JSON list of C-alpha atoms in Angstrom, two decimals:
[
{"chain": "A", "resi": 1, "resn": "MET", "atom": "CA", "xyz": [-111.37, 101.06, 7.50]},
{"chain": "A", "resi": 2, "resn": "GLY", "atom": "CA", "xyz": [-108.68, 100.64, 4.88]},
{"chain": "A", "resi": 3, "resn": "ALA", "atom": "CA", "xyz": [-105.04, 100.62, 5.77]},
{"chain": "A", "resi": 4, "resn": "GLY", "atom": "CA", "xyz": [-103.31, 103.98, 5.46]},
{"chain": "A", "resi": 5, "resn": "ARG", "atom": "CA", "xyz": [-106.51, 106.07, 5.61]},
{"chain": "A", "resi": 6, "resn": "PRO", "atom": "CA", "xyz": [-106.81, 108.49, 8.53]},
{"chain": "A", "resi": 7, "resn": "ARG", "atom": "CA", "xyz": [-109.59, 107.80, 10.96]},
{"chain": "A", "resi": 8, "resn": "GLN", "atom": "CA", "xyz": [-112.36, 110.37, 10.72]},
{"chain": "A", "resi": 9, "resn": "ARG", "atom": "CA", "xyz": [-114.07, 111.93, 13.70]},
{"chain": "A", "resi": 10, "resn": "PRO", "atom": "CA", "xyz": [-117.77, 111.14, 14.11]},
{"chain": "A", "resi": 11, "resn": "MET", "atom": "CA", "xyz": [-119.98, 114.13, 13.34]},
{"chain": "A", "resi": 12, "resn": "GLU", "atom": "CA", "xyz": [-122.54, 115.49, 15.74]},
{"chain": "A", "resi": 13, "resn": "THR", "atom": "CA", "xyz": [-126.12, 115.53, 14.54]},
{"chain": "A", "resi": 14, "resn": "ALA", "atom": "CA", "xyz": [-128.32, 118.58, 14.79]},
{"chain": "A", "resi": 15, "resn": "PRO", "atom": "CA", "xyz": [-131.43, 118.36, 16.96]},
{"chain": "A", "resi": 16, "resn": "THR", "atom": "CA", "xyz": [-133.76, 118.99, 13.99]},
{"chain": "A", "resi": 17, "resn": "GLY", "atom": "CA", "xyz": [-133.77, 117.89, 10.40]},
{"chain": "A", "resi": 18, "resn": "GLY", "atom": "CA", "xyz": [-130.97, 115.36, 10.59]},
{"chain": "A", "resi": 19, "resn": "PHE", "atom": "CA", "xyz": [-128.42, 117.75, 9.03]},
{"chain": "A", "resi": 20, "resn": "ARG", "atom": "CA", "xyz": [-124.90, 117.22, 10.22]},
{"chain": "A", "resi": 21, "resn": "GLN", "atom": "CA", "xyz": [-122.86, 119.96, 11.78]},
{"chain": "A", "resi": 22, "resn": "LEU", "atom": "CA", "xyz": [-119.11, 120.14, 11.75]},
{"chain": "A", "resi": 23, "resn": "ARG", "atom": "CA", "xyz": [-117.39, 121.04, 14.96]},
{"chain": "A", "resi": 24, "resn": "PRO", "atom": "CA", "xyz": [-115.38, 124.25, 14.83]},
{"chain": "A", "resi": 25, "resn": "PRO", "atom": "CA", "xyz": [-111.64, 123.71, 14.47]},
{"chain": "A", "resi": 26, "resn": "THR", "atom": "CA", "xyz": [-109.53, 123.54, 17.58]},
{"chain": "A", "resi": 27, "resn": "TRP", "atom": "CA", "xyz": [-106.52, 125.85, 17.48]},
{"chain": "A", "resi": 28, "resn": "ARG", "atom": "CA", "xyz": [-103.14, 124.88, 18.92]},
{"chain": "A", "resi": 29, "resn": "CYS", "atom": "CA", "xyz": [-103.82, 126.85, 22.07]},
{"chain": "A", "resi": 30, "resn": "GLY", "atom": "CA", "xyz": [-106.98, 124.83, 22.72]},
{"chain": "A", "resi": 31, "resn": "HIS", "atom": "CA", "xyz": [-109.33, 127.66, 21.77]},
{"chain": "A", "resi": 32, "resn": "ARG", "atom": "CA", "xyz": [-112.32, 126.56, 19.68]},
{"chain": "A", "resi": 33, "resn": "GLY", "atom": "CA", "xyz": [-113.87, 128.70, 16.93]},
{"chain": "A", "resi": 34, "resn": "ARG", "atom": "CA", "xyz": [-112.04, 131.90, 16.09]},
{"chain": "A", "resi": 35, "resn": "PRO", "atom": "CA", "xyz": [-108.36, 132.18, 16.93]},
{"chain": "A", "resi": 36, "resn": "PRO", "atom": "CA", "xyz": [-107.61, 134.27, 20.01]},
{"chain": "A", "resi": 37, "resn": "LEU", "atom": "CA", "xyz": [-106.58, 137.89, 19.60]},
{"chain": "A", "resi": 38, "resn": "PRO", "atom": "CA", "xyz": [-102.84, 138.51, 19.53]},
{"chain": "A", "resi": 39, "resn": "CYS", "atom": "CA", "xyz": [-101.17, 139.34, 22.78]},
{"chain": "A", "resi": 40, "resn": "LEU", "atom": "CA", "xyz": [-100.65, 143.08, 23.18]},
{"chain": "A", "resi": 41, "resn": "SER", "atom": "CA", "xyz": [-98.62, 142.92, 26.39]},
{"chain": "A", "resi": 42, "resn": "GLY", "atom": "CA", "xyz": [-95.51, 144.26, 24.65]},
{"chain": "A", "resi": 43, "resn": "PHE", "atom": "CA", "xyz": [-97.38, 147.20, 23.13]},
{"chain": "A", "resi": 44, "resn": "ARG", "atom": "CA", "xyz": [-96.48, 150.57, 24.58]},
{"chain": "A", "resi": 45, "resn": "SER", "atom": "CA", "xyz": [-99.34, 153.03, 24.33]},
{"chain": "A", "resi": 46, "resn": "GLY", "atom": "CA", "xyz": [-97.01, 156.05, 24.04]},
{"chain": "A", "resi": 47, "resn": "ALA", "atom": "CA", "xyz": [-95.00, 154.66, 21.11]},
{"chain": "A", "resi": 48, "resn": "ALA", "atom": "CA", "xyz": [-96.23, 155.50, 17.63]},
{"chain": "A", "resi": 49, "resn": "ALA", "atom": "CA", "xyz": [-96.09, 152.37, 15.52]},
{"chain": "A", "resi": 50, "resn": "LEU", "atom": "CA", "xyz": [-95.62, 152.91, 11.81]},
{"chain": "A", "resi": 51, "resn": "PRO", "atom": "CA", "xyz": [-97.93, 150.82, 9.67]},
{"chain": "A", "resi": 52, "resn": "ALA", "atom": "CA", "xyz": [-96.29, 148.43, 7.26]},
{"chain": "A", "resi": 53, "resn": "PRO", "atom": "CA", "xyz": [-96.56, 149.54, 3.65]},
{"chain": "A", "resi": 54, "resn": "SER", "atom": "CA", "xyz": [-99.46, 147.88, 1.88]},
{"chain": "A", "resi": 55, "resn": "ASP", "atom": "CA", "xyz": [-99.22, 145.93, -1.34]},
{"chain": "A", "resi": 56, "resn": "ALA", "atom": "CA", "xyz": [-100.67, 148.92, -3.20]},
{"chain": "A", "resi": 57, "resn": "ASP", "atom": "CA", "xyz": [-97.93, 151.19, -1.83]},
{"chain": "A", "resi": 58, "resn": "LYS", "atom": "CA", "xyz": [-95.22, 148.71, -2.79]},
{"chain": "A", "resi": 59, "resn": "THR", "atom": "CA", "xyz": [-96.67, 148.40, -6.29]},
{"chain": "A", "resi": 60, "resn": "LEU", "atom": "CA", "xyz": [-96.93, 152.18, -6.57]},
{"chain": "A", "resi": 61, "resn": "ASN", "atom": "CA", "xyz": [-93.27, 152.65, -5.59]},
{"chain": "A", "resi": 62, "resn": "LEU", "atom": "CA", "xyz": [-92.16, 149.96, -8.05]},
{"chain": "A", "resi": 63, "resn": "ILE", "atom": "CA", "xyz": [-94.08, 151.56, -10.91]},
{"chain": "A", "resi": 64, "resn": "LEU", "atom": "CA", "xyz": [-92.84, 155.07, -10.09]},
{"chain": "A", "resi": 65, "resn": "SER", "atom": "CA", "xyz": [-89.24, 153.90, -10.05]},
{"chain": "A", "resi": 66, "resn": "ARG", "atom": "CA", "xyz": [-89.71, 152.16, -13.42]},
{"chain": "A", "resi": 67, "resn": "LEU", "atom": "CA", "xyz": [-91.28, 155.30, -14.88]},
{"chain": "A", "resi": 68, "resn": "ASP", "atom": "CA", "xyz": [-88.37, 157.38, -13.61]},
{"chain": "A", "resi": 69, "resn": "ASP", "atom": "CA", "xyz": [-85.87, 154.91, -15.11]},
{"chain": "A", "resi": 70, "resn": "MET", "atom": "CA", "xyz": [-87.58, 155.17, -18.52]},
{"chain": "A", "resi": 71, "resn": "LYS", "atom": "CA", "xyz": [-87.65, 159.00, -18.44]},
{"chain": "A", "resi": 72, "resn": "ALA", "atom": "CA", "xyz": [-91.44, 159.27, -18.42]},
{"chain": "A", "resi": 73, "resn": "GLU", "atom": "CA", "xyz": [-92.59, 162.89, -18.40]},
{"chain": "A", "resi": 74, "resn": "GLU", "atom": "CA", "xyz": [-95.13, 164.76, -16.27]},
{"chain": "A", "resi": 75, "resn": "THR", "atom": "CA", "xyz": [-95.98, 161.83, -14.00]},
{"chain": "A", "resi": 76, "resn": "VAL", "atom": "CA", "xyz": [-99.02, 162.46, -11.79]},
{"chain": "A", "resi": 77, "resn": "THR", "atom": "CA", "xyz": [-100.18, 160.10, -9.04]},
{"chain": "A", "resi": 78, "resn": "ILE", "atom": "CA", "xyz": [-103.86, 160.27, -8.05]},
{"chain": "A", "resi": 79, "resn": "ASP", "atom": "CA", "xyz": [-104.97, 158.69, -4.77]},
{"chain": "A", "resi": 80, "resn": "LEU", "atom": "CA", "xyz": [-108.28, 156.91, -5.41]},
{"chain": "A", "resi": 81, "resn": "ARG", "atom": "CA", "xyz": [-108.75, 155.39, -1.96]},
{"chain": "A", "resi": 82, "resn": "GLY", "atom": "CA", "xyz": [-112.23, 156.38, -0.83]},
{"chain": "A", "resi": 83, "resn": "LYS", "atom": "CA", "xyz": [-113.15, 157.64, -4.31]},
{"chain": "A", "resi": 84, "resn": "SER", "atom": "CA", "xyz": [-113.15, 154.39, -6.25]},
{"chain": "A", "resi": 85, "resn": "ALA", "atom": "CA", "xyz": [-113.66, 150.71, -5.54]},
{"chain": "A", "resi": 86, "resn": "PHE", "atom": "CA", "xyz": [-111.64, 149.39, -8.47]},
{"chain": "A", "resi": 87, "resn": "SER", "atom": "CA", "xyz": [-108.19, 150.73, -7.60]},
{"chain": "A", "resi": 88, "resn": "ASP", "atom": "CA", "xyz": [-106.16, 152.48, -4.91]},
{"chain": "A", "resi": 89, "resn": "TYR", "atom": "CA", "xyz": [-103.96, 154.63, -7.13]},
{"chain": "A", "resi": 90, "resn": "MET", "atom": "CA", "xyz": [-103.95, 155.95, -10.68]},
{"chain": "A", "resi": 91, "resn": "ILE", "atom": "CA", "xyz": [-100.80, 157.11, -12.41]},
{"chain": "A", "resi": 92, "resn": "VAL", "atom": "CA", "xyz": [-100.96, 159.32, -15.48]},
{"chain": "A", "resi": 93, "resn": "THR", "atom": "CA", "xyz": [-97.73, 159.90, -17.40]},
{"chain": "A", "resi": 94, "resn": "SER", "atom": "CA", "xyz": [-96.49, 160.78, -20.87]},
{"chain": "A", "resi": 95, "resn": "GLY", "atom": "CA", "xyz": [-93.93, 159.55, -23.36]},
{"chain": "A", "resi": 96, "resn": "ARG", "atom": "CA", "xyz": [-92.40, 161.69, -26.10]},
{"chain": "A", "resi": 97, "resn": "ALA", "atom": "CA", "xyz": [-93.48, 159.51, -29.05]},
{"chain": "A", "resi": 98, "resn": "ASN", "atom": "CA", "xyz": [-95.25, 156.24, -29.83]},
{"chain": "A", "resi": 99, "resn": "ARG", "atom": "CA", "xyz": [-92.07, 154.21, -29.38]},
{"chain": "A", "resi": 100, "resn": "HIS", "atom": "CA", "xyz": [-91.30, 155.86, -26.07]},
{"chain": "A", "resi": 101, "resn": "VAL", "atom": "CA", "xyz": [-94.87, 155.18, -24.83]},
{"chain": "A", "resi": 102, "resn": "GLY", "atom": "CA", "xyz": [-94.54, 151.51, -25.83]},
{"chain": "A", "resi": 103, "resn": "ALA", "atom": "CA", "xyz": [-91.12, 151.16, -24.19]},
{"chain": "A", "resi": 104, "resn": "ILE", "atom": "CA", "xyz": [-92.39, 152.71, -20.94]},
{"chain": "A", "resi": 105, "resn": "ALA", "atom": "CA", "xyz": [-95.40, 150.39, -20.86]},
{"chain": "A", "resi": 106, "resn": "GLU", "atom": "CA", "xyz": [-93.34, 147.27, -21.59]},
{"chain": "A", "resi": 107, "resn": "ASN", "atom": "CA", "xyz": [-90.77, 148.19, -18.92]},
{"chain": "A", "resi": 108, "resn": "VAL", "atom": "CA", "xyz": [-93.48, 148.75, -16.28]},
{"chain": "A", "resi": 109, "resn": "ALA", "atom": "CA", "xyz": [-95.21, 145.47, -17.19]},
{"chain": "A", "resi": 110, "resn": "LYS", "atom": "CA", "xyz": [-91.89, 143.61, -17.03]},
{"chain": "A", "resi": 111, "resn": "GLY", "atom": "CA", "xyz": [-91.17, 145.04, -13.58]},
{"chain": "A", "resi": 112, "resn": "LEU", "atom": "CA", "xyz": [-94.61, 144.06, -12.31]},
{"chain": "A", "resi": 113, "resn": "LYS", "atom": "CA", "xyz": [-94.23, 140.50, -13.59]},
{"chain": "A", "resi": 114, "resn": "GLU", "atom": "CA", "xyz": [-90.73, 140.20, -12.08]},
{"chain": "A", "resi": 115, "resn": "SER", "atom": "CA", "xyz": [-92.07, 141.31, -8.69]},
{"chain": "A", "resi": 116, "resn": "GLY", "atom": "CA", "xyz": [-94.64, 138.50, -8.78]},
{"chain": "A", "resi": 117, "resn": "ILE", "atom": "CA", "xyz": [-97.80, 140.46, -9.50]},
{"chain": "A", "resi": 118, "resn": "GLN", "atom": "CA", "xyz": [-100.24, 138.24, -11.36]},
{"chain": "A", "resi": 119, "resn": "ASN", "atom": "CA", "xyz": [-103.05, 139.10, -13.79]},
{"chain": "A", "resi": 120, "resn": "ILE", "atom": "CA", "xyz": [-101.60, 142.26, -15.28]},
{"chain": "A", "resi": 121, "resn": "HIS", "atom": "CA", "xyz": [-103.87, 143.56, -18.01]},
{"chain": "A", "resi": 122, "resn": "ILE", "atom": "CA", "xyz": [-102.50, 145.79, -20.78]},
{"chain": "A", "resi": 123, "resn": "GLU", "atom": "CA", "xyz": [-104.56, 147.68, -23.37]},
{"chain": "A", "resi": 124, "resn": "GLY", "atom": "CA", "xyz": [-103.44, 149.83, -26.29]},
{"chain": "A", "resi": 125, "resn": "LEU", "atom": "CA", "xyz": [-99.93, 148.47, -26.77]},
{"chain": "A", "resi": 126, "resn": "PRO", "atom": "CA", "xyz": [-100.21, 147.94, -30.57]},
{"chain": "A", "resi": 127, "resn": "ASN", "atom": "CA", "xyz": [-100.97, 151.66, -31.26]},
{"chain": "A", "resi": 128, "resn": "CYS", "atom": "CA", "xyz": [-99.03, 153.20, -28.35]},
{"chain": "A", "resi": 129, "resn": "ASP", "atom": "CA", "xyz": [-101.09, 156.41, -28.30]},
{"chain": "A", "resi": 130, "resn": "TRP", "atom": "CA", "xyz": [-102.60, 155.55, -24.92]},
{"chain": "A", "resi": 131, "resn": "VAL", "atom": "CA", "xyz": [-101.51, 152.42, -23.06]},
{"chain": "A", "resi": 132, "resn": "LEU", "atom": "CA", "xyz": [-103.36, 151.32, -19.95]},
{"chain": "A", "resi": 133, "resn": "ILE", "atom": "CA", "xyz": [-101.72, 148.93, -17.48]},
{"chain": "A", "resi": 134, "resn": "ASP", "atom": "CA", "xyz": [-104.02, 147.48, -14.80]},
{"chain": "A", "resi": 135, "resn": "SER", "atom": "CA", "xyz": [-102.19, 145.75, -11.97]},
{"chain": "A", "resi": 136, "resn": "GLY", "atom": "CA", "xyz": [-105.22, 145.62, -9.68]},
{"chain": "A", "resi": 137, "resn": "ASP", "atom": "CA", "xyz": [-104.21, 148.09, -6.96]},
{"chain": "A", "resi": 138, "resn": "VAL", "atom": "CA", "xyz": [-102.59, 150.59, -9.34]},
{"chain": "A", "resi": 139, "resn": "VAL", "atom": "CA", "xyz": [-103.77, 151.63, -12.80]},
{"chain": "A", "resi": 140, "resn": "VAL", "atom": "CA", "xyz": [-101.21, 153.28, -15.09]},
{"chain": "A", "resi": 141, "resn": "HIS", "atom": "CA", "xyz": [-102.07, 155.43, -18.11]},
{"chain": "A", "resi": 142, "resn": "VAL", "atom": "CA", "xyz": [-99.18, 156.17, -20.46]},
{"chain": "A", "resi": 143, "resn": "PHE", "atom": "CA", "xyz": [-100.06, 158.79, -23.10]},
{"chain": "A", "resi": 144, "resn": "ARG", "atom": "CA", "xyz": [-98.52, 160.65, -25.96]},
{"chain": "A", "resi": 145, "resn": "PRO", "atom": "CA", "xyz": [-98.66, 164.38, -25.03]},
{"chain": "A", "resi": 146, "resn": "GLU", "atom": "CA", "xyz": [-101.39, 165.27, -27.56]},
{"chain": "A", "resi": 147, "resn": "VAL", "atom": "CA", "xyz": [-103.63, 162.40, -26.49]},
{"chain": "A", "resi": 148, "resn": "ARG", "atom": "CA", "xyz": [-103.14, 163.21, -22.80]},
{"chain": "A", "resi": 149, "resn": "GLU", "atom": "CA", "xyz": [-104.12, 166.81, -23.39]},
{"chain": "A", "resi": 150, "resn": "PHE", "atom": "CA", "xyz": [-107.25, 165.72, -25.28]},
{"chain": "A", "resi": 151, "resn": "TYR", "atom": "CA", "xyz": [-108.58, 163.29, -22.64]},
{"chain": "A", "resi": 152, "resn": "ASN", "atom": "CA", "xyz": [-107.33, 165.22, -19.57]},
{"chain": "A", "resi": 153, "resn": "LEU", "atom": "CA", "xyz": [-107.87, 162.40, -17.05]},
{"chain": "A", "resi": 154, "resn": "GLU", "atom": "CA", "xyz": [-106.23, 164.34, -14.23]},
{"chain": "A", "resi": 155, "resn": "ARG", "atom": "CA", "xyz": [-108.99, 166.94, -14.29]},
{"chain": "A", "resi": 156, "resn": "LEU", "atom": "CA", "xyz": [-111.67, 164.24, -14.27]},
{"chain": "A", "resi": 157, "resn": "TRP", "atom": "CA", "xyz": [-110.28, 162.40, -11.20]},
{"chain": "A", "resi": 158, "resn": "THR", "atom": "CA", "xyz": [-108.95, 165.32, -9.15]},
{"chain": "A", "resi": 159, "resn": "GLN", "atom": "CA", "xyz": [-112.08, 167.47, -9.24]},
{"chain": "A", "resi": 160, "resn": "GLY", "atom": "CA", "xyz": [-114.23, 167.33, -6.16]},
{"chain": "A", "resi": 161, "resn": "PRO", "atom": "CA", "xyz": [-117.83, 166.15, -6.48]},
{"chain": "A", "resi": 162, "resn": "THR", "atom": "CA", "xyz": [-120.18, 168.90, -7.61]},
{"chain": "A", "resi": 163, "resn": "ALA", "atom": "CA", "xyz": [-123.86, 169.15, -6.87]},
{"chain": "A", "resi": 164, "resn": "ALA", "atom": "CA", "xyz": [-126.25, 168.65, -9.76]},
{"chain": "A", "resi": 165, "resn": "THR", "atom": "CA", "xyz": [-128.17, 171.71, -10.79]},
{"chain": "A", "resi": 166, "resn": "ALA", "atom": "CA", "xyz": [-131.76, 171.64, -12.01]},
{"chain": "A", "resi": 167, "resn": "ILE", "atom": "CA", "xyz": [-132.50, 173.34, -15.32]}
]
């Protein structure tokens, strides 16, 4: 053994095949394998505990405040939990003109980056007719009013599933 190198534990051999198995880690409490469940002795069954806001909820609130600051119009939030696997929320909003749409999108993206959200993807910023901002948990669509009316995303995502009919 060289000086300064930590001494390694010998590995146990499996009974067949000669493959080596690692021993499960030992936690501080002496429990091997999975960590023990947290102690619930201080939990009162009658008290209603409020869940902590998730990252998606924090991102949603940040985006909504940025949209309000930039005077975005007709903002609609669509809850996609249970409907879609790619996102938790979708926000559809409008700007008055191309410049306003671009300014809204840049302000939202700046706020997301300042809050530490990584891998923000932005589409449509050069034209500013329809800008999509994908932050992972929340997808934001910023439209000009005419373009929003044409695509009508709210109707697409808020309709309930309909049964297919045979012709």
